[in-house]
Each structure stands twice: as structure tokens, then as C-alpha cells.
Amino acid sequence: MASFHTKDVEEVIKELDTNIRGLSSSEVEKRIQKYGYNELEEKKGKTFFQMFISQFKDFMIIILLIAVAISLLVGEVIDAAIILAIVVLNALLGSIQENRANEALKALKKLSTPHAKVLRDGEVKVVSSKEIVPGDIVLLEAGDFVPADGRLIEAAALKVNESSLTGESVPVEKQIDPLDSENVSLGDRINMVFAGTTVVYGRGKMVVTGTGMNTEMGKIASMMGEEEETIPLQERLNKLGKTLGIAALFICALIFLIGYLRGTPILEMFLTSISLAVAAIPEGLPAIVTITLAIGVQRLAKRNAIIRKLPAVETLGSANVICTDKTGTLTLNQMTVTHVYIDNNIKRFKDINDDNRIFKLIATSALCTDARISEEGKKIGDPTEVALVAALKKLGKEKVELENKYRRIDELPFDSDRKLMTTVHKYEDKFISITKGAPEYLISRCSHIDDNGKIRPIKQEDLQNIDKANEDLARNGMRILAVTYKFLQDDNFDREELEKNLVFLGLIGMIDPPRPEAKEAIRKCDLAGITTVMITGDHKLTAEAIAKSLGILHEGEKVITGEELDKMDFDELVKNIKKIRVYARVAPEHKVMIVKAWQKNGAIVAMTGDGVNDAPALSQADIGVAMGITGTEVAKEAADMVLTDDNFATIVSAVEEGRTIYSNIRKSVRYLLSCNIAEILTVFIATLMGLGQPLLAIHLLWINLVTDSLPALALGMEPPTKDVMIAKPRRRDESIFADGLGIQVLIEGIIMSLLSITAFMIGRTHSLETAETMTFMTLVFSQLFHALNARSNKESLFKINFFSNKFLIGSIGIGILLQLTLDTPFLSKIFEISVLNMNQWLWVLALSFVFVILVEIEKIFLRLFHKKPDKEFITQQL
Ligand code: ATP
């Protein structure tokens, strides 16, 4: 096999048993069977059983298992069995949760796998890179990932960045001729391309020579080990868990000591303290965070935002600046030619037209495009170019007809830095090159002008007229292309000289309507304290007109160009950046500077991008957002989030989801911690006052490991609240307990424990067992009701739609059912529950309900005393 680089194209194609029209679908099937999928072998994920076993590595669970062993040793078989059963049940729940989170993430990974363009049965198809087989013909263009190893069969100014393989960051210029020597290093095999590298410039075609583990990348697959993602919020919660854990262990040791000194049997005291420690340590929190994030990621996917990196979900919630491209994100990217400028006149472009000059302008520009319109009317290619081909069609001419007459023999592709594109054509025995692009970049390259068909030197006056026409069109929000050409002597031209000494022909103005939902989304951002910044390659006046119509640019705010940006030093930009809302005529490189300057001001920046040169800015931004439809594979790879509809409004929905997810995690934290505090305090106060044991070890374990976890999880699924987008973004380093949550947790824990102690005292008048049962029941019911309280920080629970979170209602229902099953003859014996009479049941329910009322009163106080930045903020904004 090997050494394809020394063979010529025909030989390689023959050896791989394929042809330049590509393989047939049935052949592809066969080859997949033979060679397998084009993917690197992955580490195998954990099986469910392994997940289950790993739950037992938890420190507290190990202590509990020791407790089981001790209980067995001293003959307390029933206690041991119950603790074991609860631990197993908890591990089972834990592994189900972990499994669910993993599945969700796996499904998302699938959504964001790279794609490639292949020729199959003579047609261009976009397929998942996984389905590429040896012998496939793959089309490559700037921004694509090379999906497999291959021998080039076509290369037009093709440049590939091979740093992932060779470490060399300068792109390699490729060609198709065979090489003389077999022994050339990878970096020098310039007629080959390799999987995992990226096309940064030009166009090409390759025949696939190796896939999957048979690629150069496959050979060094060990390099590809996946990094574990760390989620900052989870780390913070882990730390919090540890701190609380140490405090809890200390209190438990104290309770153990006091209880023992008061004469409680040592084993009973030991079990109670350990169970209390288990109850106090919020070991479920990290799992809840992962699951809430994973569920959020699924919700985001439904709203057209694919999350590629999990921590981005958390960051989204604190985003306060969104830097967005204009074309396609704020606008529809449906370009239509509406005006032309030729022979010193601006003219409306009409469908039926017998103006030769307009025809010449449009036909020349359409030849210099890679777009086409299929027979069925499907538009293929860059919308700016499609507009030109469509305009030609309106004038009654098909692009193919022209192409057959003026054959393309060379090209310099468009890129956002040069903002120009050139094609060279052969016509009979003449050669002509056409260059089109942004007027400011092109006019200075013109030495002549086509004046009513006569070519003459361009004059100062012509330049002034062109400038004025350019500005007039731009002021109306149009994208403008200048069209130029020049005749060449022969085909022995210097490519460097192609874009010099050109003949100016005319300007073409096209409109691109704003997306109807963009304006509302920008208003939403304003209300949410998020600054929207527009970045575009278009003319300053075009940008300004559109920014004004969308509500991005207000009085006193500035529009600056890439050129002006180049003149500023970084510190100056940092100082002025808050005033600048629009950047026009910028190159992708400027985006990095803009992100950095905002970040220097403490902003959390989301930045959109689609091209290969946008990747650095996407990586630099706190949330890199790539376009799913028009974005290159390279941009998607560098991004944290991909928009499947390329729509600005989707970013805003994603921020809304991000905020909701964070606030839901806070709800779970509040719920779990206040419940845990209540459990500790109940036992602590009772022990201190010498009242006896209000809760048995198994009661504590049952509450903490069984009835608590479902509602906590369900709180993570709360729908967005009405006010989620009318508050300032939270600071990234803001404590999870900010805005009074810490105090709230404490107050609620204390109230709940006092009510439980009250239940205990009431029960004590009957018997110790009744007292324990009443405490157990009161604690469980008030916790289940508390899940409803925790749905909102300050808002009354009666104001929230009761049924808007079905999972929560379901989890409370299950909790109540589980609790009531303990009241059956067999289980009540095991859990040492005594039968309560009507009166005692009424007490339990009344105390649990009083808890809800007290939290409602607490919320009234919070509403009264807590500063309300939201309202002031809204009035400020309106
Ligand atoms: P945005 O940044 O708003 O999304 P963009 O990235 O599409 O816009 P560029 O692609 O940099 O912006 O285009 C900037 C300018 O380049 C346009 O105003 C136009 O004059 C010119 N231009 C765009 N597409 C082409 C093309 N295919 N050929 C030649 N010139 C083009």
C-alpha cells in the first residue's frame, strides 16, 4: 500500500479501486464492513455495574459500611440489614443518575461530530466524517477538517495547517504532482493531506488512502487522550461540601460525646452520629449539578443551541457582553441585488432589463463566484455570490452558459482579511482576470475605468464619484461589491500581480433583511443587562444603518472601523470599549483584541464566529459561539456552543437557559442544605436538652438518602421564571449563597428543626416511640412541602403555577407514598414506627403546614427588606 505520495493520481485511484466520480453507496457499505468506521478507538466508558460499584468509594458510604459491620458484630442484624438496604438503594439511585447524565452527554457529542463533503455516485454529499472509507473522493475548502488521510487529486491555492500532527504552525502549501523520494517526512509530503489537520486556504479534492486507526493520527492515537472537563461550579460545591462535612463531623462527634455522657448506649449513639454525619454532608450535590447541567444541555439543544463544553452552560448565565457577527446572525443572509452603479449612475436593478452595461456588470461578477442555482432552484454557495448568480438568472442568462464560454483556469479565493476574490478565465485565445470585493479594498488597485465600454485611465473625479456612490448605497444598509477586470497576455501570468492595475467596471448593492426576531432579542439583552456588540466585515455606513434599525446603536455610542482599531493601542481600546457598539470592516484578527479588551473590563464575553480565522477569538471568548449552518468545522471545534440555526435570538435563549439552570441549582442547594441543617439541629437540640433520641439512625438515613434526593433533583428542572431576564447578570465569582440565600438556608433549617422538636415534645406526652414517629413524620412531610417553597426565593409559592414542574409534583407524590408505606405492619416494625392516632396525625400535618406558612412570612420579609436592584434596573432600562 503506502507511498501514495510517489505515485501519480491515476495510479493511486486505480490502486484504491475507485474513480473520480466517487464510490457508489453500495460500495461504501461494503467498505465500511471491511475497514470499519473512520474513527479512532475510544476509551470504553464505565458500565452500569462499574458505576454502581464506584458509588461505594464515597467516604461516608464506607463509614456506613463499617457501621453495618459493627452492628453485625454486636448482633444488631436488623439494623445492619436496613442500613445496607438503604445504602444499596442510594447507590442504585446514584448510578441511575450518573448513567443518565453520561447518556445525555454522549447523545450531545454525537450531535457535534464533524462532517465532510464527499463525491458519491457523482454527486456532492455531506456525510458524517465517521462514514468516510478508503477510496472516497473528499472535497476540501478553507475551514474544513481533513477527515482522513488522502492523496490530493486537485489543489487550488490549497494550504493546510498540520500543526496537530507535525507541530509546525506555518500552513503547508499543497500540490498534486508525485514526489521523487519515498522517504520524506510527513510535513514534506505536499501532495498528501492527513486526518486531524485543517484547511486554512483554498480548495482541493483528495482520494482517501487511510481511515480510522490507519491514519497518521491513528498511529499516534495515544496523544488524543480525552481531557476530563472540570466544571467550576461543581468544584466550588465540592469544596463547600468538604467544609460543611468537616463542620458536620465535628458536631456529630460532639453529639456522640454528649449522648454517651448522658447514658445513651454507645452503639446506638455511634449509629446515630454516623447517620447524622451522612445526613449532614451534602454528598448528592455534585451529582445534582451534573444532572441539572446535562438536562439543561438537552433543553438548550431543543432551542437550537448545541453545547460542546459543559462548563459553558454555567458561564452562559453570567454573560454580560455578546459580540455578534452581522451577516446571517442578525440578518437573514438572503442577499438580493437591488442597485448597481455603472458609468457614473446609480440604477435600480430590475428583473427585466435590456441595459447592456448592467448585464456586463452582473455577468462579470457572476463569473467570479463559486455559487450556483440548481435546476430545481436550490441555491448553493455563499449567499453574497448566490445573489449575483440569481441576478444573472433574472436577466435571462444561466451561469453555466457563461462558464462554458469563459473557462476558469485559476483563482485566488475570497477571504475575510483581503476581502477580495479573483478568477482567471480563458475565452477563445484570450485571457481575462476578474476581481470582485469590498470597494475600499479594491478601488485603490484600479488604474483604469471601463467608461461605457471604453477603457481609459481612472481620474480623481471618478474616484470621488465611486466613493460617493459607495456611501450612498451603504447608508441604506446595503452590502456593496466592486467589480473589476483586466486582460492578460497569456496564461503565463504572475499570481502576485493579478490583483493590481485593474479596470473598474461598477458597484453592486445588495440588501440582506434583518431577522424579524433579532430586534426583540436585542431588547431582551438590554433588559437583562447584556450589551450587544455588532462586528462585521461590511462598510461602516452599512453597519451603522443596520445597527440603528436593530436597536444596537444608541445616542452617544460609537461605530469604528478595523483601520481605526489598528491605530489604537490596546490600553486605549480598553478605556473606550464600553462606548463602541459597532465594528465595521474588521478582519477576524480584530475579534481577539475586542474580546480581550472587554475581558480586561471584567466582562464575560460571548463571541460568534464562522470562519477558519475566527477560531482564536472563539477560544479566547468566555463563550465561543459557532454557526451550525454556515460555520466551518474549525470554528465549531473551537467553540463552546454551536447554533444550529445561526440565529442571534438563539444566543439570547441560551443565556436565559443558562441563568435558569444556575438559579435551579441554587434552588436544589437551598433545599438540600436547609433540610440537612434541620436534621442536625433536631438531634443536636434534643441531645443538648437531654430529651432523648428524636430520630433513629435508620430514620435519618431514610430521609437523607431516599425522600430528599428526588425533590432536589426535580428542582433542577424548574422552568424559567418570568423575571429571569430582567436582572443583571450575576458576577462569575458570585457566591452560590449570594442574595441572602445563606441566611435563608439557616433560617429555614432552624424553623424546620424547631417544628420537629415540637412534634417530639407533643409525642413525648404519650411515649418515646410515638415521639420519634411524630418527629420522623413531621420532618419528612415538612421537607416534602419545602420542595414547593424552594421553587422561588422571594416569590410566594401560591403565585407560581402549581403544575409547571410535573417532575416536582411527581417526586413529592412518590415521597409521600414511600413515607406512607413505612406505616404498614411489616415496615413499621422494621423502622420502629408506632401507630399514630388521628390527633397525632393532625399535629404532624399541621406542623408541616405551619412550616410552609412560616417560610411564606420569611419571604414577605425578604421582599420587604432585601434591596431590589431589579426594579430600579428595569426603570433605568426603560
Ligand atoms: P459579518 O462579519 O457581518 O458576518 P462577513 O463576515 O460576511 O460579514 P466579510 O465576509 O468579511 O463579512 O465580507 C466583507 C466584505 O467583503 C463585504 O462587504 C463585501 O464587500 C466583500 N465580500 C463578501 N463576500 C465576498 C465574495 N464572495 N467575494 C468578494 N467580495 C466579497
Coordinates of C-alpha atoms in Angstrom, one line a residue, residues 73-458:
L73 CA -20.7 -8.0 65.2
V74 CA -22.7 -6.9 68.1
G75 CA -25.7 -8.8 66.8
E76 CA -27.9 -5.9 65.6
V77 CA -28.8 -7.8 62.4
I78 CA -32.0 -5.9 61.6
D79 CA -30.2 -2.5 61.9
A80 CA -27.4 -3.8 59.8
A81 CA -29.7 -5.1 57.1
I82 CA -31.7 -1.8 56.9
I83 CA -28.6 0.4 56.7
L84 CA -27.3 -1.9 54.0
A85 CA -30.6 -1.8 52.1
I86 CA -30.6 1.9 52.2
V87 CA -27.0 2.2 51.1
V88 CA -27.7 -0.1 48.2
L89 CA -30.8 1.8 47.2
N90 CA -28.8 5.0 47.4
A91 CA -26.0 3.6 45.2
L92 CA -28.6 2.4 42.7
L93 CA -30.2 5.8 42.5
G94 CA -26.7 7.4 42.2
S95 CA -25.7 5.1 39.3
I96 CA -29.0 5.7 37.5
Q97 CA -28.3 9.4 37.8
E98 CA -24.7 9.1 36.6
N99 CA -25.8 6.9 33.8
R100 CA -28.4 9.3 32.7
A101 CA -26.0 12.2 32.7
N102 CA -23.5 10.2 30.7
E103 CA -26.1 9.2 28.1
A104 CA -27.2 12.7 27.7
L105 CA -23.7 13.9 27.1
K106 CA -22.9 11.1 24.7
A107 CA -26.0 12.0 22.7
L108 CA -24.8 15.5 22.5
K109 CA -21.3 14.5 21.4
K110 CA -23.0 12.7 18.5
L111 CA -24.7 15.9 17.5
S112 CA -21.5 17.8 17.3
T113 CA -19.4 15.3 15.3
P114 CA -17.6 16.8 12.3
H115 CA -18.9 16.4 8.7
A116 CA -17.2 16.2 5.4
K117 CA -18.2 16.8 1.7
V118 CA -17.7 13.7 -0.4
L119 CA -18.4 12.8 -4.0
R120 CA -20.7 9.7 -4.1
D121 CA -22.3 8.4 -7.3
G122 CA -21.1 11.6 -9.0
E123 CA -22.9 13.9 -6.5
V124 CA -21.6 16.1 -3.7
K125 CA -22.9 14.8 -0.3
V126 CA -22.3 16.0 3.2
V127 CA -21.7 13.0 5.4
S128 CA -20.6 12.4 9.0
S129 CA -16.7 12.0 8.9
K130 CA -17.2 8.7 10.5
E131 CA -18.7 7.3 7.3
I132 CA -15.7 8.0 5.1
V133 CA -14.0 5.0 3.6
P134 CA -10.7 4.4 1.7
G135 CA -11.3 5.3 -2.0
D136 CA -13.8 8.1 -1.2
I137 CA -13.3 11.4 -3.0
V138 CA -13.4 14.2 -0.5
L139 CA -13.8 17.9 -1.3
L140 CA -11.8 20.3 0.8
E141 CA -12.1 24.0 1.4
A142 CA -10.9 26.6 3.8
G143 CA -12.2 25.9 7.3
D144 CA -12.7 22.1 6.8
F145 CA -11.2 19.4 8.8
V146 CA -9.3 16.8 6.8
P147 CA -11.4 13.8 7.8
A148 CA -8.9 11.0 6.8
D149 CA -5.5 10.6 5.2
G150 CA -5.6 11.1 1.4
R151 CA -3.7 11.8 -1.8
L152 CA -4.6 15.1 -3.4
I153 CA -6.0 14.9 -6.9
E154 CA -6.9 18.7 -7.1
A155 CA -5.4 21.7 -5.3
A156 CA -6.2 25.3 -6.0
A157 CA -4.1 27.5 -3.7
L158 CA -4.7 24.9 -1.1
K159 CA -3.0 25.5 2.3
V160 CA -3.2 23.1 5.2
N161 CA -2.3 23.7 8.9
E162 CA -0.7 20.5 10.0
S163 CA 0.4 21.6 13.5
S164 CA -1.7 19.0 15.2
L165 CA 0.4 16.3 13.5
T166 CA 3.8 17.9 12.9
G167 CA 3.9 20.8 15.4
E168 CA 4.7 23.1 12.5
S169 CA 2.3 26.1 12.7
V170 CA 3.0 27.6 9.3
P171 CA 0.4 26.3 6.8
V172 CA 1.8 24.0 4.1
E173 CA 1.0 24.8 0.5
K174 CA -0.1 21.7 -1.3
Q175 CA 0.1 20.4 -4.9
I176 CA -0.7 17.2 -6.7
D177 CA 2.5 16.1 -8.5
P178 CA 4.1 12.9 -7.4
L179 CA 7.2 13.2 -5.3
D180 CA 10.5 11.6 -6.2
S181 CA 11.6 10.1 -3.0
E182 CA 9.8 7.6 -0.8
N183 CA 11.5 8.7 2.4
V184 CA 10.1 12.2 3.0
S185 CA 8.8 13.3 6.4
L186 CA 5.1 13.9 6.8
G187 CA 5.5 17.7 6.7
D188 CA 7.1 17.4 3.3
R189 CA 4.5 15.1 1.7
I190 CA 3.0 18.1 0.0
N191 CA 0.7 16.0 -2.3
M192 CA -0.9 14.3 0.7
V193 CA -3.2 15.5 3.4
F194 CA -3.7 14.0 6.8
A195 CA -6.6 13.4 9.2
G196 CA -7.0 15.9 12.0
T197 CA -5.3 18.8 10.1
T198 CA -7.2 21.8 8.9
V199 CA -7.6 23.5 5.6
V200 CA -6.8 27.2 6.1
Y201 CA -7.0 28.4 2.5
G202 CA -8.0 27.5 -1.0
R203 CA -9.8 24.4 -2.3
G204 CA -8.9 20.8 -3.1
K205 CA -10.0 17.3 -3.7
M206 CA -8.5 14.1 -2.3
V207 CA -8.9 10.4 -2.6
V208 CA -8.9 8.8 0.8
T209 CA -6.0 6.4 1.4
G210 CA -6.4 5.6 5.0
T211 CA -9.2 5.9 7.7
G212 CA -9.6 5.5 11.4
M213 CA -6.6 3.9 13.2
N214 CA -4.9 3.5 9.8
T215 CA -4.2 7.2 9.6
E216 CA -1.1 9.0 10.7
M217 CA -3.2 10.4 13.5
G218 CA -4.3 6.9 14.4
K219 CA -0.7 5.9 14.8
I220 CA -0.2 8.4 17.5
A221 CA -3.7 8.0 18.9
S222 CA -2.3 8.0 22.4
M223 CA -1.9 11.7 22.0
M224 CA -5.6 12.1 21.7
G225 CA -6.5 11.1 25.3
E226 CA -9.6 13.0 26.2
E227 CA -9.3 15.6 28.9
E228 CA -11.8 15.4 31.8
E229 CA -13.7 18.6 31.9
T230 CA -13.8 20.4 35.2
I231 CA -16.9 22.4 35.9
P232 CA -16.1 25.4 38.1
L233 CA -19.4 25.3 39.9
Q234 CA -19.0 21.7 40.7
E235 CA -15.6 22.3 42.1
R236 CA -17.0 25.1 44.2
L237 CA -19.7 22.9 45.5
N238 CA -17.3 20.1 46.2
K239 CA -15.2 22.5 48.3
L240 CA -18.4 23.7 50.1
G241 CA -19.3 20.0 50.7
K242 CA -15.9 19.4 52.3
T243 CA -16.2 22.4 54.5
L244 CA -19.7 21.5 55.6
G245 CA -18.6 17.9 56.0
I246 CA -15.8 18.9 58.5
A247 CA -18.2 21.1 60.5
A248 CA -20.8 18.3 60.5
L249 CA -18.3 15.7 61.6
F250 CA -17.3 18.0 64.5
I251 CA -20.9 18.5 65.6
C252 CA -21.6 14.7 65.2
A253 CA -18.6 14.0 67.4
L254 CA -20.0 16.4 70.0
I255 CA -23.4 14.9 69.8
F256 CA -21.8 11.4 70.3
L257 CA -20.0 12.6 73.3
I258 CA -22.9 14.4 74.9
G259 CA -25.2 11.5 74.2
Y260 CA -22.8 9.0 75.6
L261 CA -22.2 11.0 78.7
R262 CA -26.0 11.2 79.2
G263 CA -26.1 7.4 79.2
T264 CA -27.3 6.5 75.7
P265 CA -25.9 3.1 74.8
I266 CA -22.6 3.6 72.9
L267 CA -23.7 1.6 69.8
E268 CA -26.9 3.5 69.4
M269 CA -25.1 6.8 69.8
F270 CA -22.5 5.6 67.3
L271 CA -25.1 4.8 64.7
T272 CA -27.0 8.0 65.2
S273 CA -23.9 10.1 64.9
I274 CA -22.7 8.4 61.8
S275 CA -26.2 8.6 60.2
L276 CA -26.3 12.2 61.2
A277 CA -22.9 12.8 59.5
V278 CA -24.3 11.2 56.4
A279 CA -27.4 13.4 56.6
A280 CA -25.3 16.5 57.1
I281 CA -22.9 16.1 54.3
P282 CA -24.5 17.1 51.0
E283 CA -22.8 14.4 49.0
G284 CA -25.6 14.4 46.5
L285 CA -24.9 18.0 45.4
P286 CA -22.2 17.4 42.7
A287 CA -24.4 14.7 41.1
I288 CA -27.3 17.1 41.1
V289 CA -25.2 19.8 39.5
T290 CA -24.1 17.4 36.7
I291 CA -27.6 16.2 36.1
T292 CA -29.1 19.7 36.1
L293 CA -26.4 20.8 33.7
A294 CA -27.0 17.8 31.5
I295 CA -30.7 18.3 31.5
G296 CA -30.1 22.0 30.7
V297 CA -27.9 20.9 27.8
Q298 CA -30.8 18.9 26.4
R299 CA -33.2 21.8 26.8
L300 CA -30.7 24.0 25.0
A301 CA -30.4 21.6 22.2
K302 CA -34.2 21.8 21.8
R303 CA -33.8 25.6 21.5
N304 CA -31.1 25.1 18.7
A305 CA -28.0 25.6 20.8
I306 CA -25.6 22.6 21.0
I307 CA -23.3 22.8 23.9
R308 CA -19.9 21.4 23.2
K309 CA -18.3 22.1 26.6
L310 CA -20.3 21.6 29.7
P311 CA -18.9 24.5 31.8
A312 CA -20.2 26.8 29.1
V313 CA -23.7 26.3 30.5
E314 CA -22.7 27.8 33.8
T315 CA -20.8 30.7 32.1
L316 CA -23.7 31.5 29.8
G317 CA -25.7 32.6 32.9
S318 CA -23.2 35.3 33.7
A319 CA -22.5 36.5 30.1
N320 CA -22.8 40.3 30.0
V321 CA -21.5 41.1 26.6
I322 CA -22.4 39.4 23.3
C323 CA -20.3 40.2 20.3
T324 CA -22.1 39.1 17.3
D325 CA -21.4 38.9 13.5
K326 CA -24.0 40.7 11.5
T327 CA -24.4 38.7 8.3
G328 CA -26.6 35.6 8.8
T329 CA -26.8 36.0 12.6
L330 CA -28.6 39.4 12.9
T331 CA -29.7 39.3 9.3
L332 CA -31.2 36.5 7.2
N333 CA -28.2 36.1 4.9
Q334 CA -30.6 36.3 2.0
M335 CA -28.9 38.7 -0.2
T336 CA -30.7 40.3 -3.2
V337 CA -29.2 42.7 -5.7
T338 CA -31.2 45.9 -5.7
H339 CA -29.0 48.6 -7.0
V340 CA -26.0 49.0 -9.3
Y341 CA -23.6 51.8 -10.0
I342 CA -22.1 51.9 -13.5
D343 CA -20.9 54.7 -15.8
N344 CA -21.4 57.3 -13.1
N345 CA -25.0 56.4 -12.4
I346 CA -26.8 54.6 -9.5
K347 CA -29.5 52.5 -11.1
R348 CA -32.2 50.3 -9.6
F349 CA -31.7 46.7 -10.6
K350 CA -34.9 45.4 -12.2
D351 CA -35.8 41.9 -13.4
I352 CA -36.4 42.7 -17.0
N353 CA -33.7 44.8 -18.3
D354 CA -32.2 45.5 -21.7
D355 CA -29.3 47.6 -20.4
N356 CA -26.2 46.0 -21.8
R357 CA -24.0 47.7 -19.3
I358 CA -25.9 46.2 -16.3
F359 CA -25.7 42.8 -18.0
K360 CA -21.9 43.2 -18.4
L361 CA -21.5 44.1 -14.8
I362 CA -23.7 41.3 -13.4
A363 CA -22.3 38.7 -15.8
T364 CA -18.7 39.6 -15.0
S365 CA -19.3 39.4 -11.3
A366 CA -21.2 36.1 -11.6
L367 CA -18.3 34.5 -13.4
C368 CA -16.2 35.3 -10.4
T369 CA -18.2 33.2 -8.0
D370 CA -18.4 29.6 -6.7
A371 CA -22.1 29.7 -6.3
R372 CA -24.8 28.1 -8.4
I373 CA -28.5 27.7 -8.6
S374 CA -29.5 24.1 -9.3
E375 CA -32.2 23.1 -11.9
E376 CA -34.7 22.7 -9.1
G377 CA -33.9 26.2 -8.0
K378 CA -31.7 25.2 -5.0
K379 CA -29.2 27.9 -4.0
I380 CA -25.8 26.5 -3.4
G381 CA -22.9 28.6 -2.1
D382 CA -22.1 31.8 -0.3
P383 CA -25.3 34.0 -0.3
T384 CA -23.4 37.1 -1.5
E385 CA -22.4 35.1 -4.5
V386 CA -25.8 33.4 -4.9
A387 CA -27.3 36.9 -5.2
L388 CA -25.1 37.6 -8.2
V389 CA -26.0 34.3 -9.9
A390 CA -29.7 34.9 -9.2
A391 CA -29.4 38.4 -10.7
L392 CA -27.9 36.9 -13.8
K393 CA -30.7 34.4 -14.0
K394 CA -33.2 37.3 -13.7
L395 CA -31.5 38.8 -16.7
G396 CA -32.2 35.6 -18.6
K397 CA -28.8 34.0 -18.5
E398 CA -27.6 30.8 -16.8
K399 CA -24.2 30.9 -15.1
V400 CA -23.2 27.5 -16.8
E401 CA -23.6 29.0 -20.2
L402 CA -21.1 31.7 -19.4
E403 CA -18.8 29.3 -17.7
N404 CA -18.6 27.1 -20.7
K405 CA -17.6 30.1 -22.8
Y406 CA -15.2 31.6 -20.2
R407 CA -13.5 28.6 -18.7
R408 CA -11.9 29.2 -15.3
I409 CA -8.3 28.3 -15.3
D410 CA -7.1 29.8 -11.9
E411 CA -8.4 31.6 -8.9
L412 CA -7.5 33.4 -5.7
P413 CA -10.2 32.5 -3.2
F414 CA -12.1 35.1 -1.1
D415 CA -11.0 35.6 2.4
S416 CA -12.2 38.0 5.1
D417 CA -8.8 39.6 5.5
R418 CA -8.2 40.6 1.9
K419 CA -12.0 41.0 1.2
L420 CA -11.3 40.2 -2.5
M421 CA -11.7 37.3 -4.8
T422 CA -10.2 36.8 -8.2
T423 CA -10.8 34.2 -11.0
V424 CA -8.9 33.9 -14.3
H425 CA -10.7 32.8 -17.4
K426 CA -9.8 31.7 -20.9
Y427 CA -12.0 33.0 -23.7
E428 CA -11.2 31.8 -27.2
D429 CA -7.5 32.6 -27.2
K430 CA -7.8 35.5 -24.8
F431 CA -7.2 35.6 -21.0
I432 CA -9.1 37.7 -18.6
S433 CA -9.0 38.0 -14.8
I434 CA -11.9 39.2 -12.8
T435 CA -11.6 40.6 -9.3
K436 CA -14.5 41.5 -7.1
G437 CA -14.6 42.6 -3.4
A438 CA -15.1 45.4 -0.9
P439 CA -14.8 48.8 -2.7
E440 CA -12.3 50.3 -0.2
Y441 CA -10.0 47.4 -0.7
L442 CA -10.4 47.2 -4.5
I443 CA -10.7 50.7 -5.9
S444 CA -7.1 51.6 -4.8
R445 CA -5.9 48.7 -7.0
C446 CA -7.6 50.2 -10.1
S447 CA -5.5 52.1 -12.7
H448 CA -8.3 52.3 -15.3
I449 CA -12.0 52.5 -15.6
D450 CA -14.4 50.9 -18.1
D451 CA -16.3 54.0 -19.2
N452 CA -19.3 53.0 -21.4
G453 CA -17.2 50.1 -22.8
K454 CA -14.1 52.2 -23.3
I455 CA -11.1 51.6 -21.1
R456 CA -9.3 54.8 -20.0
P457 CA -7.1 55.8 -17.1
I458 CA -9.1 56.4 -13.9

